[in-house]
């Protein structure tokens, strides 16, 4: 079971790197905005990044759940089918990973990282207790649900810290549109005959992108708003 869980968790290892790299590029802008007292600009950067991550997270979760067995077969080959249920659950941790990276870096931007140490410690302690309870009872699926709870709890703590200090909060309009497009993609993937992972990804990505554009979930202006900016004179 450790081997099965390791295969499923490898996807989260990859997912963790993506938002961390993006936020590493955005962090200087967040720090500059906050240090200069540009709170509205700080909130705009945070909220636009939230929208961008929502557009990324929604299809990853829906698609990952829909084709979990095919994804496991792609990376591990035959004989690892037992890892698929754990992967389907772990995909629900993706919002916590991406948005946790956003608000975790925003915590640094507002200079509250020392205060958040207690939150990180509490999350680690709580997660350890949960693991000790659920793993003997439900194995890798229980471990996967504990991971989802841990990532979600950490996201809630960092989000509240940023919201309370800066006032930045997402509008969720783009998130709702991304969810609608992802649900349609999920339904399509489940309706079609089973395919291997790469064709499934291609078949799912095309209608999702088309529907997201049709719903105006993302625009060029939104992407430009995330680019590094020159401070006003």
mmCIF file of C-alpha atoms in Angstrom:
data_model
loop_
_atom_site.group_PDB
_atom_site.id
_atom_site.type_symbol
_atom_site.label_atom_id
_atom_site.label_comp_id
_atom_site.label_asym_id
_atom_site.label_seq_id
_atom_site.Cartn_x
_atom_site.Cartn_y
_atom_site.Cartn_z
ATOM 1 C CA UNK A 1 0.000 0.000 0.000
ATOM 2 C CA UNK A 2 2.922 2.330 0.577
ATOM 3 C CA UNK A 3 3.939 1.731 -3.032
ATOM 4 C CA UNK A 4 0.442 2.405 -4.324
ATOM 5 C CA UNK A 5 0.169 5.599 -2.303
ATOM 6 C CA UNK A 6 3.598 6.729 -3.455
ATOM 7 C CA UNK A 7 2.509 6.463 -7.070
ATOM 8 C CA UNK A 8 -0.671 8.463 -6.422
ATOM 9 C CA UNK A 9 1.122 11.081 -4.343
ATOM 10 C CA UNK A 10 3.732 11.661 -7.041
ATOM 11 C CA UNK A 11 1.161 13.764 -8.864
ATOM 12 C CA UNK A 12 0.910 16.107 -5.873
ATOM 13 C CA UNK A 13 4.703 16.390 -5.807
ATOM 14 C CA UNK A 14 4.538 17.751 -9.350
ATOM 15 C CA UNK A 15 1.541 19.979 -8.673
ATOM 16 C CA UNK A 16 3.273 21.555 -5.673
ATOM 17 C CA UNK A 17 6.134 22.837 -7.807
ATOM 18 C CA UNK A 18 3.947 24.662 -10.335
ATOM 19 C CA UNK A 19 2.265 27.291 -8.098
ATOM 20 C CA UNK A 20 5.459 27.680 -6.067
ATOM 21 C CA UNK A 21 7.419 28.673 -9.188
ATOM 22 C CA UNK A 22 4.705 31.080 -10.327
ATOM 23 C CA UNK A 23 4.406 32.708 -6.923
ATOM 24 C CA UNK A 24 8.176 33.038 -6.716
ATOM 25 C CA UNK A 25 7.929 35.329 -9.750
ATOM 26 C CA UNK A 26 4.975 37.277 -8.350
ATOM 27 C CA UNK A 27 6.260 37.674 -4.794
ATOM 28 C CA UNK A 28 8.482 40.736 -5.512
ATOM 29 C CA UNK A 29 5.434 42.592 -6.844
ATOM 30 C CA UNK A 30 3.415 41.688 -3.753
ATOM 31 C CA UNK A 31 6.184 42.846 -1.430
ATOM 32 C CA UNK A 32 6.670 46.079 -3.404
ATOM 33 C CA UNK A 33 2.937 46.840 -3.357
ATOM 34 C CA UNK A 34 2.571 46.249 0.352
ATOM 35 C CA UNK A 35 5.765 48.071 1.321
ATOM 36 C CA UNK A 36 4.710 51.108 -0.683
ATOM 37 C CA UNK A 37 1.221 51.141 0.830
ATOM 38 C CA UNK A 38 -0.508 50.209 -2.425
ATOM 39 C CA UNK A 39 -3.109 47.947 -0.828
ATOM 40 C CA UNK A 40 -5.510 48.044 -3.769
ATOM 41 C CA UNK A 41 -2.729 47.003 -6.126
ATOM 42 C CA UNK A 42 -1.718 44.241 -3.733
ATOM 43 C CA UNK A 43 -5.289 42.968 -3.566
ATOM 44 C CA UNK A 44 -5.609 43.141 -7.350
ATOM 45 C CA UNK A 45 -2.538 40.969 -7.838
ATOM 46 C CA UNK A 46 -3.748 38.447 -5.261
ATOM 47 C CA UNK A 47 -7.260 38.262 -6.686
ATOM 48 C CA UNK A 48 -6.154 37.993 -10.318
ATOM 49 C CA UNK A 49 -3.809 35.176 -9.354
ATOM 50 C CA UNK A 50 -6.693 33.484 -7.532
ATOM 51 C CA UNK A 51 -8.721 33.639 -10.754
ATOM 52 C CA UNK A 52 -5.836 32.237 -12.805
ATOM 53 C CA UNK A 53 -5.306 29.393 -10.356
ATOM 54 C CA UNK A 54 -9.047 28.655 -10.324
ATOM 55 C CA UNK A 55 -8.961 28.253 -14.103
ATOM 56 C CA UNK A 56 -6.101 25.786 -13.667
ATOM 57 C CA UNK A 57 -7.380 23.911 -10.628
ATOM 58 C CA UNK A 58 -10.945 23.206 -11.752
ATOM 59 C CA UNK A 59 -10.090 21.106 -14.842
ATOM 60 C CA UNK A 60 -7.248 19.366 -13.014
ATOM 61 C CA UNK A 61 -9.599 18.206 -10.268
ATOM 62 C CA UNK A 62 -12.456 17.222 -12.575
ATOM 63 C CA UNK A 63 -10.225 15.590 -15.156
ATOM 64 C CA UNK A 64 -8.016 13.889 -12.595
ATOM 65 C CA UNK A 65 -10.992 12.281 -10.897
ATOM 66 C CA UNK A 66 -12.538 11.247 -14.219
ATOM 67 C CA UNK A 67 -9.431 9.535 -15.607
ATOM 68 C CA UNK A 68 -7.542 8.553 -12.440
ATOM 69 C CA UNK A 69 -7.031 4.917 -13.527
ATOM 70 C CA UNK A 70 -5.619 6.044 -16.885
ATOM 71 C CA UNK A 71 -3.236 8.483 -15.202
ATOM 72 C CA UNK A 72 -1.945 5.761 -12.891
ATOM 73 C CA UNK A 73 -1.427 3.436 -15.859
ATOM 74 C CA UNK A 74 0.459 6.184 -17.701
ATOM 75 C CA UNK A 75 3.041 6.813 -14.972
ATOM 76 C CA UNK A 76 3.261 3.385 -13.324
ATOM 77 C CA UNK A 77 2.150 0.841 -15.893
ATOM 78 C CA UNK A 78 0.089 -2.226 -15.183
ATOM 79 C CA UNK A 79 -0.455 -3.616 -11.705
ATOM 80 C CA UNK A 80 -1.015 -0.326 -9.857
ATOM 81 C CA UNK A 81 -4.779 -0.049 -10.292
ATOM 82 C CA UNK A 82 -5.211 0.068 -6.507
ATOM 83 C CA UNK A 83 -3.601 3.519 -6.508
ATOM 84 C CA UNK A 84 -6.418 5.051 -8.589
ATOM 85 C CA UNK A 85 -8.939 5.569 -5.735
ATOM 86 C CA UNK A 86 -6.282 7.359 -3.681
ATOM 87 C CA UNK A 87 -5.384 9.568 -6.642
ATOM 88 C CA UNK A 88 -9.030 10.502 -7.187
ATOM 89 C CA UNK A 89 -9.217 11.691 -3.565
ATOM 90 C CA UNK A 90 -5.832 13.421 -3.677
ATOM 91 C CA UNK A 91 -6.983 15.506 -6.633
ATOM 92 C CA UNK A 92 -9.272 17.280 -4.158
ATOM 93 C CA UNK A 93 -6.136 18.553 -2.410
ATOM 94 C CA UNK A 94 -5.164 20.496 -5.551
ATOM 95 C CA UNK A 95 -7.099 23.662 -4.562
ATOM 96 C CA UNK A 96 -5.331 23.679 -1.210
ATOM 97 C CA UNK A 97 -1.943 23.275 -2.883
ATOM 98 C CA UNK A 98 -2.371 26.019 -5.479
ATOM 99 C CA UNK A 99 -4.308 28.525 -3.384
ATOM 100 C CA UNK A 100 -2.229 27.672 -0.333
ATOM 101 C CA UNK A 101 0.859 28.673 -2.319
ATOM 102 C CA UNK A 102 -0.868 31.929 -3.304
ATOM 103 C CA UNK A 103 -1.881 32.935 0.197
ATOM 104 C CA UNK A 104 1.269 31.514 1.757
ATOM 105 C CA UNK A 105 3.357 33.860 -0.405
ATOM 106 C CA UNK A 106 0.887 36.681 0.253
ATOM 107 C CA UNK A 107 1.502 36.127 3.982
ATOM 108 C CA UNK A 108 5.182 36.813 3.299
ATOM 109 C CA UNK A 109 4.197 39.861 1.267
ATOM 110 C CA UNK A 110 2.345 41.391 4.215
ATOM 111 C CA UNK A 111 5.114 40.436 6.657
ATOM 112 C CA UNK A 112 3.054 37.998 8.737
ATOM 113 C CA UNK A 113 5.163 34.881 8.223
ATOM 114 C CA UNK A 114 6.334 34.810 11.853
ATOM 115 C CA UNK A 115 2.755 34.909 13.080
ATOM 116 C CA UNK A 116 1.824 32.060 10.724
ATOM 117 C CA UNK A 117 4.469 29.772 12.225
ATOM 118 C CA UNK A 118 1.904 28.811 14.859
ATOM 119 C CA UNK A 119 -0.580 27.976 12.132
ATOM 120 C CA UNK A 120 1.920 25.765 10.328
ATOM 121 C CA UNK A 121 2.783 24.010 13.606
ATOM 122 C CA UNK A 122 -0.890 23.468 14.440
ATOM 123 C CA UNK A 123 -1.526 22.033 10.970
ATOM 124 C CA UNK A 124 1.408 19.628 11.297
ATOM 125 C CA UNK A 125 0.260 18.429 14.723
ATOM 126 C CA UNK A 126 -3.382 18.045 13.677
ATOM 127 C CA UNK A 127 -2.456 16.216 10.485
ATOM 128 C CA UNK A 128 -0.241 13.771 12.370
ATOM 129 C CA UNK A 129 -3.093 12.939 14.731
ATOM 130 C CA UNK A 130 -5.474 12.433 11.821
ATOM 131 C CA UNK A 131 -3.010 10.177 10.007
ATOM 132 C CA UNK A 132 -2.556 8.010 13.100
ATOM 133 C CA UNK A 133 -6.320 7.565 13.310
ATOM 134 C CA UNK A 134 -7.337 7.068 9.683
ATOM 135 C CA UNK A 135 -4.475 5.049 8.162
ATOM 136 C CA UNK A 136 -4.959 1.906 10.309
ATOM 137 C CA UNK A 137 -8.671 2.002 9.524
ATOM 138 C CA UNK A 138 -8.899 3.044 5.871
ATOM 139 C CA UNK A 139 -5.389 2.660 4.477
ATOM 140 C CA UNK A 140 -4.282 4.804 1.549
ATOM 141 C CA UNK A 141 -7.732 6.284 0.940
ATOM 142 C CA UNK A 142 -7.813 7.472 4.548
ATOM 143 C CA UNK A 143 -4.326 8.924 4.140
ATOM 144 C CA UNK A 144 -5.492 10.719 0.994
ATOM 145 C CA UNK A 145 -8.468 12.270 2.788
ATOM 146 C CA UNK A 146 -6.158 13.358 5.620
ATOM 147 C CA UNK A 147 -3.951 15.099 3.053
ATOM 148 C CA UNK A 148 -6.982 16.892 1.616
ATOM 149 C CA UNK A 149 -7.961 18.045 5.102
ATOM 150 C CA UNK A 150 -4.426 19.232 5.854
ATOM 151 C CA UNK A 151 -4.068 21.267 2.658
ATOM 152 C CA UNK A 152 -7.545 22.753 3.071
ATOM 153 C CA UNK A 153 -6.919 23.715 6.693
ATOM 154 C CA UNK A 154 -3.637 25.387 5.823
ATOM 155 C CA UNK A 155 -5.331 27.286 2.999
ATOM 156 C CA UNK A 156 -8.056 28.487 5.380
ATOM 157 C CA UNK A 157 -5.490 29.801 7.863
ATOM 158 C CA UNK A 158 -3.402 31.686 5.320
ATOM 159 C CA UNK A 159 -6.468 33.043 3.514
ATOM 160 C CA UNK A 160 -7.905 34.413 6.740
ATOM 161 C CA UNK A 161 -4.605 36.034 7.673
ATOM 162 C CA UNK A 162 -4.354 37.776 4.298
ATOM 163 C CA UNK A 163 -8.024 38.768 4.241
ATOM 164 C CA UNK A 164 -7.952 40.174 7.754
ATOM 165 C CA UNK A 165 -4.733 42.126 7.189
ATOM 166 C CA UNK A 166 -5.129 43.348 3.622
ATOM 167 C CA UNK A 167 -8.852 43.075 2.932
ATOM 168 C CA UNK A 168 -8.189 41.131 -0.286
ATOM 169 C CA UNK A 169 -10.867 38.597 -1.087
ATOM 170 C CA UNK A 170 -11.772 36.903 -4.390
ATOM 171 C CA UNK A 171 -15.041 37.618 -6.188
ATOM 172 C CA UNK A 172 -15.439 33.961 -7.293
ATOM 173 C CA UNK A 173 -17.063 34.874 -10.623
ATOM 174 C CA UNK A 174 -14.223 33.326 -12.618
ATOM 175 C CA UNK A 175 -14.160 30.365 -10.239
ATOM 176 C CA UNK A 176 -17.840 29.668 -10.877
ATOM 177 C CA UNK A 177 -17.311 29.787 -14.651
ATOM 178 C CA UNK A 178 -14.296 27.478 -14.377
ATOM 179 C CA UNK A 179 -16.354 24.996 -12.353
ATOM 180 C CA UNK A 180 -19.154 25.035 -14.940
ATOM 181 C CA UNK A 181 -16.691 24.349 -17.748
ATOM 182 C CA UNK A 182 -15.001 21.607 -15.707
ATOM 183 C CA UNK A 183 -18.265 19.854 -14.878
ATOM 184 C CA UNK A 184 -19.069 19.776 -18.592
ATOM 185 C CA UNK A 185 -15.608 18.352 -19.302
ATOM 186 C CA UNK A 186 -16.046 15.714 -16.582
ATOM 187 C CA UNK A 187 -19.412 14.661 -18.007
ATOM 188 C CA UNK A 188 -17.885 14.345 -21.478
ATOM 189 C CA UNK A 189 -14.979 12.209 -20.254
ATOM 190 C CA UNK A 190 -17.289 9.898 -18.324
ATOM 191 C CA UNK A 191 -19.663 9.611 -21.271
ATOM 192 C CA UNK A 192 -16.982 8.686 -23.820
ATOM 193 C CA UNK A 193 -15.570 5.143 -23.972
ATOM 194 C CA UNK A 194 -12.478 4.638 -21.780
ATOM 195 C CA UNK A 195 -9.240 5.879 -23.353
ATOM 196 C CA UNK A 196 -5.629 6.056 -22.342
ATOM 197 C CA UNK A 197 -4.488 9.136 -20.426
ATOM 198 C CA UNK A 198 -3.013 11.333 -23.160
ATOM 199 C CA UNK A 199 -5.990 11.146 -25.554
ATOM 200 C CA UNK A 200 -8.314 11.716 -22.595
ATOM 201 C CA UNK A 201 -6.382 14.839 -21.601
ATOM 202 C CA UNK A 202 -6.544 16.177 -25.159
ATOM 203 C CA UNK A 203 -10.242 15.415 -25.513
ATOM 204 C CA UNK A 204 -11.018 17.046 -22.167
ATOM 205 C CA UNK A 205 -8.787 20.108 -22.540
ATOM 206 C CA UNK A 206 -10.202 21.310 -25.843
ATOM 207 C CA UNK A 207 -13.868 21.689 -24.806
ATOM 208 C CA UNK A 208 -12.855 23.067 -21.412
ATOM 209 C CA UNK A 209 -10.739 25.788 -23.008
ATOM 210 C CA UNK A 210 -13.439 26.592 -25.547
ATOM 211 C CA UNK A 211 -16.150 26.830 -22.907
ATOM 212 C CA UNK A 212 -13.957 28.895 -20.569
ATOM 213 C CA UNK A 213 -13.324 31.409 -23.371
ATOM 214 C CA UNK A 214 -16.993 31.416 -24.353
ATOM 215 C CA UNK A 215 -17.963 32.192 -20.762
ATOM 216 C CA UNK A 216 -15.303 34.938 -20.678
ATOM 217 C CA UNK A 217 -13.702 33.315 -17.678
ATOM 218 C CA UNK A 218 -10.340 34.743 -18.726
ATOM 219 C CA UNK A 219 -9.285 37.688 -20.886
ATOM 220 C CA UNK A 220 -5.989 39.046 -22.138
ATOM 221 C CA UNK A 221 -6.359 42.012 -19.784
ATOM 222 C CA UNK A 222 -6.537 39.620 -16.832
ATOM 223 C CA UNK A 223 -3.254 37.997 -17.812
ATOM 224 C CA UNK A 224 -1.566 41.356 -18.385
ATOM 225 C CA UNK A 225 -2.627 42.465 -14.910
ATOM 226 C CA UNK A 226 -0.372 39.794 -13.412
ATOM 227 C CA UNK A 227 2.750 40.984 -15.198
ATOM 228 C CA UNK A 228 5.422 42.830 -13.175
ATOM 229 C CA UNK A 229 4.685 46.535 -13.155
ATOM 230 C CA UNK A 230 6.665 49.727 -12.820
ATOM 231 C CA UNK A 231 5.890 51.620 -9.601
ATOM 232 C CA UNK A 232 4.183 54.977 -10.213
ATOM 233 C CA UNK A 233 6.323 58.111 -10.019
#
